[in-house]
Coordinates of C-alpha atoms in Angstrom, one line a residue:
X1 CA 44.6 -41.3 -58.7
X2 CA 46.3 -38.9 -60.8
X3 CA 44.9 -36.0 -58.7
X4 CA 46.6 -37.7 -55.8
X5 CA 49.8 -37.8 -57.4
X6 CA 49.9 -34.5 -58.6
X7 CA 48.8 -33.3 -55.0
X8 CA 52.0 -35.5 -53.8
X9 CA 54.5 -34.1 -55.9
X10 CA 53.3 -30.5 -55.0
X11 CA 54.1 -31.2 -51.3
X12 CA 57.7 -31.6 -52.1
X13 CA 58.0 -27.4 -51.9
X14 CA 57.4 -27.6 -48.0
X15 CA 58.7 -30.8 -47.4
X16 CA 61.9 -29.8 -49.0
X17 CA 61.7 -26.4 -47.5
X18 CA 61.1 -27.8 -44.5
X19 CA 63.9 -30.4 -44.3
X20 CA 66.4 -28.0 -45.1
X21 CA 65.3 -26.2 -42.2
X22 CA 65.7 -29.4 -39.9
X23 CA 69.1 -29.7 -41.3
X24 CA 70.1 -26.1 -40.6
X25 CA 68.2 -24.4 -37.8
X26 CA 70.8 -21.9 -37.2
X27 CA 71.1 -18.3 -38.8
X28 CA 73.6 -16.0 -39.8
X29 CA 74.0 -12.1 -39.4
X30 CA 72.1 -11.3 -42.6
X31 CA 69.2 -13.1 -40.9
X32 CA 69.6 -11.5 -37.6
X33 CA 67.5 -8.2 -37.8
X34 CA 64.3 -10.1 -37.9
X35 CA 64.9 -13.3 -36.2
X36 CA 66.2 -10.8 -33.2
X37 CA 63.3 -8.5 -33.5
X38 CA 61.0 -11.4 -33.8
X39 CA 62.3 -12.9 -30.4
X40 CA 61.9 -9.1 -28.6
X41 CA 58.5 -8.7 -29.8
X42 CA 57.7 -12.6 -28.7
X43 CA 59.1 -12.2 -25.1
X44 CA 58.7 -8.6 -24.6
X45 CA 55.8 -7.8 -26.5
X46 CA 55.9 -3.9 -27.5
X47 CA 53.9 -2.5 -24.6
X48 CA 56.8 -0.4 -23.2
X49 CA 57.2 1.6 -26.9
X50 CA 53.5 3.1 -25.6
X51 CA 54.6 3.6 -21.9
X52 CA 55.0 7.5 -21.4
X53 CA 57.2 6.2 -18.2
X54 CA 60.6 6.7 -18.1
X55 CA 61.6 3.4 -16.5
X56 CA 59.6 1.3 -19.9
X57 CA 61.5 4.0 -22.1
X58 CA 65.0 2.2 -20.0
X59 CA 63.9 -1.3 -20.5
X60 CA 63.7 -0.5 -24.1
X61 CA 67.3 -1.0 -24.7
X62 CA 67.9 -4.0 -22.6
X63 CA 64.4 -5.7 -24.1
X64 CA 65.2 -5.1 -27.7
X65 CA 68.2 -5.4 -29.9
X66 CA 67.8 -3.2 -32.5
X67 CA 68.2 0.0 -30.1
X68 CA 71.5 -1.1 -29.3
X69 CA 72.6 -2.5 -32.7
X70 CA 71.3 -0.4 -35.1
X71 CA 72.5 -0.9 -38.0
X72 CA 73.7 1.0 -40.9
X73 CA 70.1 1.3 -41.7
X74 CA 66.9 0.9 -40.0
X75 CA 64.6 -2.0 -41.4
X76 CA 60.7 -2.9 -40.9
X77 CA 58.9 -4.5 -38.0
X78 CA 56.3 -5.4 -41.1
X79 CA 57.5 -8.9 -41.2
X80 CA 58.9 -9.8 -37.3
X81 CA 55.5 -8.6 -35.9
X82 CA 53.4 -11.2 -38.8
X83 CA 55.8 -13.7 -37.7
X84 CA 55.7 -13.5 -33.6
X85 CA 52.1 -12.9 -33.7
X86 CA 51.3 -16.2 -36.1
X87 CA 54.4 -17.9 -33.9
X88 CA 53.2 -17.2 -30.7
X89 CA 50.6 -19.8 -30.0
X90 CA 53.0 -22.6 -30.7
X91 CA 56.4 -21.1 -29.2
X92 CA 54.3 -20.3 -26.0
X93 CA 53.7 -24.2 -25.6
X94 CA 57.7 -25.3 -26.4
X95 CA 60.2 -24.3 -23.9
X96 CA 63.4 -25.7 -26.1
X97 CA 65.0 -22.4 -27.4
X98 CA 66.3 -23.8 -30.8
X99 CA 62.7 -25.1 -31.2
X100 CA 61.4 -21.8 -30.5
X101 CA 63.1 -20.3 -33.5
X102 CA 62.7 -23.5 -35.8
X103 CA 58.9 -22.4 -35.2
X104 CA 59.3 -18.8 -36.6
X105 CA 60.7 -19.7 -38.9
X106 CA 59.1 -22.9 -39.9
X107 CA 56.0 -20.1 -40.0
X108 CA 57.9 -18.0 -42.6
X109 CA 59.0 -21.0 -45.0
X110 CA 55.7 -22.5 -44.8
X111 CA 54.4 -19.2 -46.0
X112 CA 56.8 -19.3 -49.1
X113 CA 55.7 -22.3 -49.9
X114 CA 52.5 -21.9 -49.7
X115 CA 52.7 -19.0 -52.4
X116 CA 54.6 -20.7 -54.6
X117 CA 52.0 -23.3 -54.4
X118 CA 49.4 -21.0 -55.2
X119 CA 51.8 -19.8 -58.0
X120 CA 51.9 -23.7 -59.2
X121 CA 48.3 -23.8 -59.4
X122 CA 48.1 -20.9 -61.5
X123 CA 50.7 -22.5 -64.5
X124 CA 48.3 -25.9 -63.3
X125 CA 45.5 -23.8 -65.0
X126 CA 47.1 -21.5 -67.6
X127 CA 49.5 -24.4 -69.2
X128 CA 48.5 -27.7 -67.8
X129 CA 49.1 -30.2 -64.9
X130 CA 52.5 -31.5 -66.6
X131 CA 54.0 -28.2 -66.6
X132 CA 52.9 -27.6 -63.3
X133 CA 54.9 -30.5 -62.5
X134 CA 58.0 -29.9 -64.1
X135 CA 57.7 -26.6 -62.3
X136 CA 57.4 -28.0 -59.3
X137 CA 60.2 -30.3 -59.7
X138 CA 63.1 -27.7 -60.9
X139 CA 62.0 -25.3 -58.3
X140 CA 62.0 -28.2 -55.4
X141 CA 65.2 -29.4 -56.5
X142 CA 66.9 -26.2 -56.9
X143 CA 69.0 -25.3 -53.6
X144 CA 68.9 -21.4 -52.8
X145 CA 64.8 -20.5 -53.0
X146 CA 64.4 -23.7 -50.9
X147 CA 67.3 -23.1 -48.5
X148 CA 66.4 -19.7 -48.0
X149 CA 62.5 -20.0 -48.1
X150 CA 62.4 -20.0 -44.0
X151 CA 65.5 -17.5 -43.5
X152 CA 64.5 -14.3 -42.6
X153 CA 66.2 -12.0 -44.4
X154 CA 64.2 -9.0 -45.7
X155 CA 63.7 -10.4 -49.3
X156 CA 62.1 -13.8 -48.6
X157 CA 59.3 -11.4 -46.6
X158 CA 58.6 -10.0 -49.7
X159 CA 59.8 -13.3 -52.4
X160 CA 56.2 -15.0 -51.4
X161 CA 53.9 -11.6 -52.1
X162 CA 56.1 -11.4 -55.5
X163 CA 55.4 -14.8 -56.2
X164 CA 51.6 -14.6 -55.4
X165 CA 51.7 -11.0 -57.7
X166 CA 53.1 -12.7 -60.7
X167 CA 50.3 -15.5 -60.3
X168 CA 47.8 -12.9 -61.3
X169 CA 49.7 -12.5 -64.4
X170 CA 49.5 -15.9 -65.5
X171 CA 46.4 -16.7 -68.7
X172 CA 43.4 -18.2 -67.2
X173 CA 41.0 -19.9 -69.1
X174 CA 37.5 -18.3 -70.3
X175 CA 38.5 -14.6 -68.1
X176 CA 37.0 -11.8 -69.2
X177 CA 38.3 -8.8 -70.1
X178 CA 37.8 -6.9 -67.3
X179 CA 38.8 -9.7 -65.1
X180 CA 42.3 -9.7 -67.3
X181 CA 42.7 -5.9 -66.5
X182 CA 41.7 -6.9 -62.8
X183 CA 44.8 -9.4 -61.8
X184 CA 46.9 -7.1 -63.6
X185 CA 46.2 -3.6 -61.4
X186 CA 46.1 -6.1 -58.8
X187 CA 49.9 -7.6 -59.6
X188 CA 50.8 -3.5 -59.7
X189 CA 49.3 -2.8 -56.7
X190 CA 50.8 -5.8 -54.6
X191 CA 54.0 -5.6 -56.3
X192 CA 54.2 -1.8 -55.1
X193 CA 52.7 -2.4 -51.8
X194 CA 55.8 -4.9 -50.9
X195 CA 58.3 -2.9 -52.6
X196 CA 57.6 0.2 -50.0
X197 CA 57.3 -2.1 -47.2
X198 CA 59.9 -4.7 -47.8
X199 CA 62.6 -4.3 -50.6
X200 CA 62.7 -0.9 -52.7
X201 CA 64.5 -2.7 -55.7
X202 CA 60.8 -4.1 -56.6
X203 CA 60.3 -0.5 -58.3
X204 CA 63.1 -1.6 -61.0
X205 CA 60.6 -4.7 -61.7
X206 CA 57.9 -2.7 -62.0
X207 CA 59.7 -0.6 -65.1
X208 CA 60.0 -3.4 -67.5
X209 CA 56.4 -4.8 -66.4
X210 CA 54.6 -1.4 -66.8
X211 CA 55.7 -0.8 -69.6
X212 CA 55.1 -4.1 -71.4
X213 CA 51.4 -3.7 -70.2
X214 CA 51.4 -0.2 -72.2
X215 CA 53.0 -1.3 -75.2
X216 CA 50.7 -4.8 -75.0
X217 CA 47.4 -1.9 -74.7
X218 CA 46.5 -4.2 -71.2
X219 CA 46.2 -1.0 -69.1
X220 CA 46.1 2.5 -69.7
X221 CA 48.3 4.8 -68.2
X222 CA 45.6 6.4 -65.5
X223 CA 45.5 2.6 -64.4
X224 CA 48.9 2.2 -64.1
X225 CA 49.3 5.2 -62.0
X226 CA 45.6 4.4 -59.8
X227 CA 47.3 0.9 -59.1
X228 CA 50.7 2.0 -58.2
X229 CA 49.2 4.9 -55.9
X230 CA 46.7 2.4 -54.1
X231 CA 49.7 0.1 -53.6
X232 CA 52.1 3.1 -52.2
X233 CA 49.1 4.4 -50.2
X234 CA 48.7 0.9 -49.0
X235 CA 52.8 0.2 -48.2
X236 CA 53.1 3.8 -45.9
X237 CA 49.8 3.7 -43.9
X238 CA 51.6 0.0 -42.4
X239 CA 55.4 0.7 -42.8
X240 CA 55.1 3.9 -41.4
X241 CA 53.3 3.8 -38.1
X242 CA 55.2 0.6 -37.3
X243 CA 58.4 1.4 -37.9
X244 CA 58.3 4.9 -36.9
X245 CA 57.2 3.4 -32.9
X246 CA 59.3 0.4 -32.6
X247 CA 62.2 2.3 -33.8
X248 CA 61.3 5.3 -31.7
X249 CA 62.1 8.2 -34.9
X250 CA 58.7 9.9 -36.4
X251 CA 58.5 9.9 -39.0
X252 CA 60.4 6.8 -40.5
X253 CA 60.0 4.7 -43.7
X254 CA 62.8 2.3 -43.0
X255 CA 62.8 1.3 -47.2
X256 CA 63.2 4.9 -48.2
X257 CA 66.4 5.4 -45.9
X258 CA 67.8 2.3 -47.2
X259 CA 67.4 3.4 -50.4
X260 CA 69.1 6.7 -49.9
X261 CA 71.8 5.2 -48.2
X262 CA 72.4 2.1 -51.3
X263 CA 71.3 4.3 -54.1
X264 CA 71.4 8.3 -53.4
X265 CA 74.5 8.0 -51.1
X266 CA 76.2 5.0 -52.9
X267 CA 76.9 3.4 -50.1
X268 CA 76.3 -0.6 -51.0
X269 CA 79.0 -0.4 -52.6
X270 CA 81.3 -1.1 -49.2
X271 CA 79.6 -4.1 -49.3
X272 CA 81.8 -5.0 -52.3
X273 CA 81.2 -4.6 -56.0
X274 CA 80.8 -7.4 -58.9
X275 CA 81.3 -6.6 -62.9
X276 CA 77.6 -5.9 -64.9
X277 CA 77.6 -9.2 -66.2
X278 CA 77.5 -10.9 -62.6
X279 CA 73.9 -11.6 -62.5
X280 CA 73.4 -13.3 -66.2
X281 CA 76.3 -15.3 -66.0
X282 CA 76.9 -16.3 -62.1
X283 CA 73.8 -15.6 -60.1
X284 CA 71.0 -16.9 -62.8
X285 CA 72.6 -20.4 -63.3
X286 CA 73.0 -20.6 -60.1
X287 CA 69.6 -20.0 -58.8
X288 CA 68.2 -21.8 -61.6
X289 CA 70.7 -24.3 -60.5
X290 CA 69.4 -27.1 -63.6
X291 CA 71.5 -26.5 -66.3
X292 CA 69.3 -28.0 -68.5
X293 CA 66.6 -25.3 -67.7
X294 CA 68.7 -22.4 -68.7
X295 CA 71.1 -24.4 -71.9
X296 CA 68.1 -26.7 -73.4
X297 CA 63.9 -26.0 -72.1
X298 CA 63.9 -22.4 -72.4
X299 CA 65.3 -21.8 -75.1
X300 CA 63.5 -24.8 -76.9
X301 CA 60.0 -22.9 -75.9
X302 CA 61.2 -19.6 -77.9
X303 CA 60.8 -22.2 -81.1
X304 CA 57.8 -23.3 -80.4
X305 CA 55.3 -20.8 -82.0
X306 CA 51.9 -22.3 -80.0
X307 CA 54.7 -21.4 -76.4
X308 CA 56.3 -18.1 -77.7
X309 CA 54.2 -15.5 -76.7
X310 CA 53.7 -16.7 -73.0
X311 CA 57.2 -17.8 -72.8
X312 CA 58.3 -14.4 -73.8
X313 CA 55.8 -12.7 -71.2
X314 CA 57.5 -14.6 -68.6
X315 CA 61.0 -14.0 -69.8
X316 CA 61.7 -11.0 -71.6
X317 CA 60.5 -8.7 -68.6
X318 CA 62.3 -9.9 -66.2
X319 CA 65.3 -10.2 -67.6
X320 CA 64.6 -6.8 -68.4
X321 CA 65.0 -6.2 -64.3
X322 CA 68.0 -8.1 -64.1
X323 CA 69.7 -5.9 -66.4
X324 CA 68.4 -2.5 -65.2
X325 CA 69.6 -3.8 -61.4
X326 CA 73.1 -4.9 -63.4
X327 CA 73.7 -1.3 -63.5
X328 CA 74.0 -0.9 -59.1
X329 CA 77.6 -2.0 -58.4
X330 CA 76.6 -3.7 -55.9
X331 CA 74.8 -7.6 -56.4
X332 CA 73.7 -10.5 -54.5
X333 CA 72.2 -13.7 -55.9
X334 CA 68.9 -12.6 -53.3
X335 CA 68.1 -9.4 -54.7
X336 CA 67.0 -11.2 -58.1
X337 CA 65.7 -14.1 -57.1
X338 CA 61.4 -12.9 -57.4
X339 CA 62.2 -13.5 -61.1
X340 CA 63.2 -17.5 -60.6
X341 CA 59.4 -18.7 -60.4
X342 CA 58.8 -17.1 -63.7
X343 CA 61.5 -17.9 -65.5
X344 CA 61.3 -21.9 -64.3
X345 CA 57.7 -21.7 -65.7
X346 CA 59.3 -20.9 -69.2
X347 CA 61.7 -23.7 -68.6
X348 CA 58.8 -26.1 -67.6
X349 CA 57.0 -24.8 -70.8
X350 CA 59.7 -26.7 -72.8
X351 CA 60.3 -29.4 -70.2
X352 CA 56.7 -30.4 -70.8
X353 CA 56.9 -30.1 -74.8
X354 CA 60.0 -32.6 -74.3
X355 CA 57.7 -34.6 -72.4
X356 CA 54.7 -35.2 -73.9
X357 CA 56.8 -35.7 -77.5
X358 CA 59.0 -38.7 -75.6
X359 CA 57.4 -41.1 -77.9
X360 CA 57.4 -39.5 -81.2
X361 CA 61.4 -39.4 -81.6
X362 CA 64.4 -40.9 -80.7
X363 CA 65.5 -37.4 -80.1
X364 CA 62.8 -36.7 -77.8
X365 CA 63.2 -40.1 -75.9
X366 CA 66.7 -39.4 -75.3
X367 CA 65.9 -35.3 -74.2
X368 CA 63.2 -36.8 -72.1
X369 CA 65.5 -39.4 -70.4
X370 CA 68.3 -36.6 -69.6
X371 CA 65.9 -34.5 -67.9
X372 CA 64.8 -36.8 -65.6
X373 CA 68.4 -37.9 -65.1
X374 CA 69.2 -33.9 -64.7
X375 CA 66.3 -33.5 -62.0
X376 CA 67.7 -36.4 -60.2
X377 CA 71.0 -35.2 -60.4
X378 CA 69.9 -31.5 -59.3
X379 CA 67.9 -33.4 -55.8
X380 CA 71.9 -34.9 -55.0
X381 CA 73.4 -31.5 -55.5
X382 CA 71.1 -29.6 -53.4
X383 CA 71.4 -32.2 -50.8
X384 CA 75.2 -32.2 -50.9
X385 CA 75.2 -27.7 -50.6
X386 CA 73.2 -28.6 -48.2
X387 CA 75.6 -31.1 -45.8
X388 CA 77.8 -28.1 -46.3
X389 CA 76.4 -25.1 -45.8
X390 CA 74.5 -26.8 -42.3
X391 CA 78.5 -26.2 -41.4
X392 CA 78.7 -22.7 -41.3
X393 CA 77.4 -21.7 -37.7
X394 CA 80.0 -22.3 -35.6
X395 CA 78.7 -19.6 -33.5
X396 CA 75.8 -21.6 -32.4
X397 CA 77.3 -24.5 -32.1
X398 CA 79.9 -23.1 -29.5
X399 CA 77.0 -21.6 -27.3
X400 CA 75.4 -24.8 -27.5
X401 CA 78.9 -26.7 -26.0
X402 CA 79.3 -23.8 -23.6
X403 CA 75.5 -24.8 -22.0
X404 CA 76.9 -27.9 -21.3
X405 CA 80.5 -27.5 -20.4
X406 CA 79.6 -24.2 -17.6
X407 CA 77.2 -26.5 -15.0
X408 CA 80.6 -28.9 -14.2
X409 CA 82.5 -25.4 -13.3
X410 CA 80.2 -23.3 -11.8
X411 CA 77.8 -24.2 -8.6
X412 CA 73.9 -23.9 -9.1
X413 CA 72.3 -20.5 -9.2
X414 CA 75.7 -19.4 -10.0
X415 CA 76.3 -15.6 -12.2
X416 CA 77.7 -16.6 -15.1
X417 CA 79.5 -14.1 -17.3
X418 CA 79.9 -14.9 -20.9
X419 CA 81.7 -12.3 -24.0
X420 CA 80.8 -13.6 -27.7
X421 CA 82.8 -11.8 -30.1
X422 CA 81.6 -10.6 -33.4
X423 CA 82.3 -14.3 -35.7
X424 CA 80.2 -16.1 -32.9
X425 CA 77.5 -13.6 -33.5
X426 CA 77.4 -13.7 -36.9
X427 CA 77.2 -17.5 -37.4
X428 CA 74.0 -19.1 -35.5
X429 CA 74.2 -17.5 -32.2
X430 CA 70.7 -15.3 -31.8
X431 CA 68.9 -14.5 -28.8
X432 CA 66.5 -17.6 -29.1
X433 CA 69.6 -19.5 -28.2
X434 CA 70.9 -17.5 -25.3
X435 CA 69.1 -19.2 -21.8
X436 CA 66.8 -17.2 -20.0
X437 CA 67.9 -16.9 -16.0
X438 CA 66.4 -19.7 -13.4
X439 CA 62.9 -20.0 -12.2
X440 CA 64.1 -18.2 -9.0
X441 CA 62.6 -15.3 -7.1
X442 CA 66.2 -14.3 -5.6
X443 CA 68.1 -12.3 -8.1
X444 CA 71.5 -13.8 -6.9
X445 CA 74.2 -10.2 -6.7
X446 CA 77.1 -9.7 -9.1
X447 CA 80.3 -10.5 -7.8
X448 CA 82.8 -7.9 -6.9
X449 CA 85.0 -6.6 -9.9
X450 CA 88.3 -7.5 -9.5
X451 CA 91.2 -4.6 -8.8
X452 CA 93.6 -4.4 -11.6
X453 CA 96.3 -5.6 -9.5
X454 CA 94.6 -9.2 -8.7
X455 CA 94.7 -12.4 -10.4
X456 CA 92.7 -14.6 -11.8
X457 CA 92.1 -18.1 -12.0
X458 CA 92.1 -19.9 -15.1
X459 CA 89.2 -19.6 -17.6
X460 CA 87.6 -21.6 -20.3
X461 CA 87.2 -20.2 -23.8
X462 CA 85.2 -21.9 -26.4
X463 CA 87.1 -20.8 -29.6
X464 CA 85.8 -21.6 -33.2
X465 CA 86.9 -21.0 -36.6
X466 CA 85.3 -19.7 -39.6
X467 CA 84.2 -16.7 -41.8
X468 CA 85.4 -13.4 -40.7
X469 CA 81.8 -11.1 -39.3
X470 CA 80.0 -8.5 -38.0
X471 CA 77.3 -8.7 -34.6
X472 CA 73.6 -10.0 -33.1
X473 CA 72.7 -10.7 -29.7
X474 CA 72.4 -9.0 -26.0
X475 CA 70.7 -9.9 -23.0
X476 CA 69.3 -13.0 -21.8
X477 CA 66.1 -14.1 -22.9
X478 CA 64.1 -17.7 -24.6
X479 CA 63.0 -21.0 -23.6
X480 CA 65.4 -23.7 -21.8
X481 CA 63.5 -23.5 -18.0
X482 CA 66.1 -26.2 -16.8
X483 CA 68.6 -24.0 -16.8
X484 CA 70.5 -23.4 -12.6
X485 CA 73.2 -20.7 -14.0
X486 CA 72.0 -17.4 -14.8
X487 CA 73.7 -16.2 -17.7
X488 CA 74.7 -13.0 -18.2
X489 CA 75.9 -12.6 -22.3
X490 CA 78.0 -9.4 -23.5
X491 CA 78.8 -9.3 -27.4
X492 CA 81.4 -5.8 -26.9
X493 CA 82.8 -4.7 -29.9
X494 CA 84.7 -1.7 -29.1
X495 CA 88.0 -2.2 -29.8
X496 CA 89.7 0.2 -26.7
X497 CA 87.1 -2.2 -24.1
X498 CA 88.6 -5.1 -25.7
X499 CA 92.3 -4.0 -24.9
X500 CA 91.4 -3.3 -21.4
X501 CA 92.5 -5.7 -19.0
X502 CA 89.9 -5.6 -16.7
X503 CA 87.1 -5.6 -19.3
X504 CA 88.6 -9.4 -20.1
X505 CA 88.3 -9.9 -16.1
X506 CA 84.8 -10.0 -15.2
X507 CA 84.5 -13.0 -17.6
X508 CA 83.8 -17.0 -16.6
X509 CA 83.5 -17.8 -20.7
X510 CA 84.5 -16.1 -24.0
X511 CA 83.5 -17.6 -27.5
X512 CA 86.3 -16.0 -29.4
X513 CA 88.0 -17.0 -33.2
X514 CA 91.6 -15.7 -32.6
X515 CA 92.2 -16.7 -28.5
X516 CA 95.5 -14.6 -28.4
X517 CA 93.5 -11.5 -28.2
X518 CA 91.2 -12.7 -25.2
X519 CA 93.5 -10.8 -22.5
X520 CA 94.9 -12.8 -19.0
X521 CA 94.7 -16.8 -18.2
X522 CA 93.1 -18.8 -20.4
X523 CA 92.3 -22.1 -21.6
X524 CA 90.4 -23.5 -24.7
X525 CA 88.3 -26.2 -23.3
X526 CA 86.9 -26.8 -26.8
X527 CA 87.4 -25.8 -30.4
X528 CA 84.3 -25.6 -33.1
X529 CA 85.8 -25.9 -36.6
X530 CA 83.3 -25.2 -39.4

């Protein structure tokens, strides 16, 4: 019975997971590299990056995004092409687009949780079922891990081989020693591995982390450098060949160009900059989101002498990272979040001690009673961020109203033209969403342009309101076979096409934020407000 239980509270990871991705299908432009690639690679496949033909070398472009929206910086294929090749069998038998993507990335948060499961199970065995419990608690009831678990932006590819690295550093009862020297050239090797495939900042965790294994005598240094060579050797021979054919430049290590364009060239800094302290007092709290984990349980376990030592080997390196990235102008909440897992373990540490003690004290009664009260409290306030944030895709939600508004105006089999502009594209609107022509073997024929001197009649514009953004999105493609209209979307963002008259012409619909600079007649048939 108590098995059962603690198997039940362990699902809540995916469950939660997976109801905040119910709640919010839709993605934003951080997301859209690899939910874009993902969808090329699922409907085009990458047969044509082979072809020596010229014609396959054409198609290129019009098949897959990231040739004609580069980017600042490449990025890997590692993670799209895991994701459309475990996604395929299941997207192939749904024809719903929105489905389509719920599936990818249902794959990807099911993945996350799945490591943080097999993270769970590692405190289950090195501290006990209870602490694996409270673990499991503040990490399900926390908002951004679980939000973001099954988004696919570049560092929840590599949160879930972090997690699963840091499980081999957890104590396991009755190793040996060369088993103990074992999971940790294996954390070094996996930790390095992901760092050249997926995010580059892994090498500032691997400083604190090395060097606590050297000053602990856990490895030597000709093991350090064996593991963090096997792991780079591993990294290049599957980030290289990828990325160097599906972006068509040889050679090309996407996470080494990123890095020279953040680091070397100082570049992340037009992303906007945020004082040193930004991660310890802003992005911390908030990812640990519990107050109580940060204010009371952690720093209860430093007290405890029988939980020091393992609380400090969970702390003190990684906040060791957090301040070495402090020094990079440049922060997000997501480019520290590997070190959560951890650091909720220390706070479960002295959860548990709380726990088991309830009984002894008044003290302990009335700490005991508060953090269940806190954990309850922290499960409403997740659900609330998340009421909100399903808000912000407006983009989505316009194409979605556009679908149904265009068969009343236009006749079946009908061209339909369609410009999104850049807000549209950067809230929810992705290829997976955009309807594929009809099941027809006549390719109906463009109508003639109009001359500049013409009118035209009134068109609809969905228009929407919301964050200010950047772009995603070209040609038709996905899974809604009902579909009569063929769609044909353009997402222009040069700003001399966009002043041109006739470039506003050739359009039936336009999803647009500010409607006064959509050129000629138009009306707003409907307005999204996020």
């Amino acid at each position: 019975m108590r098995r059962l239980a603690d198997t039940s509270l362990a699902a809540l990871i995916p469950a939660v997971i997976l109801f905040h991705l119910i709640c919010a299908p839709y993605t934003k432009v951080e997301e859209s590299f690899n939910i874009q690639a993902t969808h090329d690679i699922l409907n085009h496949g990458v047969r044509d990056f082979f072809s020596p033909n010229e014609p396959s070398k054409v198609q290129l472009k019009d098949h897959y995004d990231h040739l004609t929206f580069t980017g600042p910086v490449p990025r890997t294929f590692v993670g799209a092409l895991a994701l459309a090749g475990i996604s395929w069998p299941f997207t192939k038998a749904i024809r719903d687009a929105v489905s389509q993507q719920m599936i990818v990335r249902a794959v990807l948060g099911f993945w996350n949780a799945a490591c943080l499961l097999y993270y769970r199970n590692g405190v289950a065995q090195a501290f006990g079922t209870n602490t694996a419990n409270w673990f499991v608690l503040f990490q399900a009831s926390g908002f951004h891990i679980m939000y973001y678990a099954s988004r696919s932006l570049p560092n929840f590819f590599a949160f879930g081989l972090v997690t699963i690295a840091f499980g081999k550093l957890l104590p396991t009862l009755r190793s040996s020693s060369a088993s103990h020297t074992t999971r940790r050239k294996t954390f070094l090797t996996l930790l390095t591995t992901t760092g050249v495939i997926f995010r580059s900042e892994l090498a500032l965790l691997l400083i604190p982390r090395t060097l606590h294994f050297l000053l602990r005598r856990e490895l030597s240094l000709s093991q350090i450098i064996s593991s963090g060579i096997l792991g780079f050797l591993i990294g290049i021979s599957i980030t290289v060949p990828i990325d160097s054919l599906l972006w068509q430049r040889f050679p090309l290590w996407p996470e080494f160009s990123a890095f020279s364009y953040n680091v070397l060239h100082s570049q992340s800094s037009n992303w906007g900059t945020s004082p040193w302290h930004f991660y310890l007092t802003s992005a911390l709290p908030r990812l640990l989101f519990n107050p109580l984990t940060y204010i009371l349980c952690i720093p209860l376990s430093f007290t405890q002498p029988a939980l020091r030592c393992a609380v400090a080997d969970l702390v003190v390196p990684n906040l060791a990272f957090v301040l070495l990235y402090s020094l990079q102008p440049h922060k997000e909440w997501r480019f520290i979040i590997y070190v959560i897992p951890p650091l909720l373990t220390a706070a479960a540490l002295g959860a548990n001690w709380i726990w088991t003690r309830r009984a002894k004290t008044l003290t302990n009664r009335l700490l005991a009673l508060v953090l269940i009260v806190s954990v309850a409290g922290s499960f409403a306030a997740s659900t609330l961020m998340l009421a909100v944030s399903r808000l912000n895709y407006p983009g989505a939600d316009a194409l979605h109203r556009l679908h149904a508004l265009a068969p009343t105006h236009h006749a079946p089999g009908a061209m339909v033209h369609v410009h999104m502009d850049t807000l549209a594209c950067m809230t929810g609107i992705t290829r997976f969403l955009q309807l594929p022509p009809p099941p027809s073997p006549v390719l109906p024929l463009p109508p003639s342009p109009p001359s500049s001197s013409s009118s035209s009649p009134a068109k609809p514009e969905g228009q929407q309101n919301g964050d200010l953004g950047s772009s995603s999105s070209s040609s038709s493609s996905s899974s809604n076979a009902t579909t009569s209209l063929f769609y044909i979307y353009d997402k222009s963002e040069n700003e001399t096409r966009l002043l041109d008259p006739l470039f506003w012409a050739r359009f039936d619909w336009v999803l647009a934020e500010r409607p006064e600079r959509v050129i000629g007649r138009w009306v707003v048939v409907d307005t999204v407000d996020s």
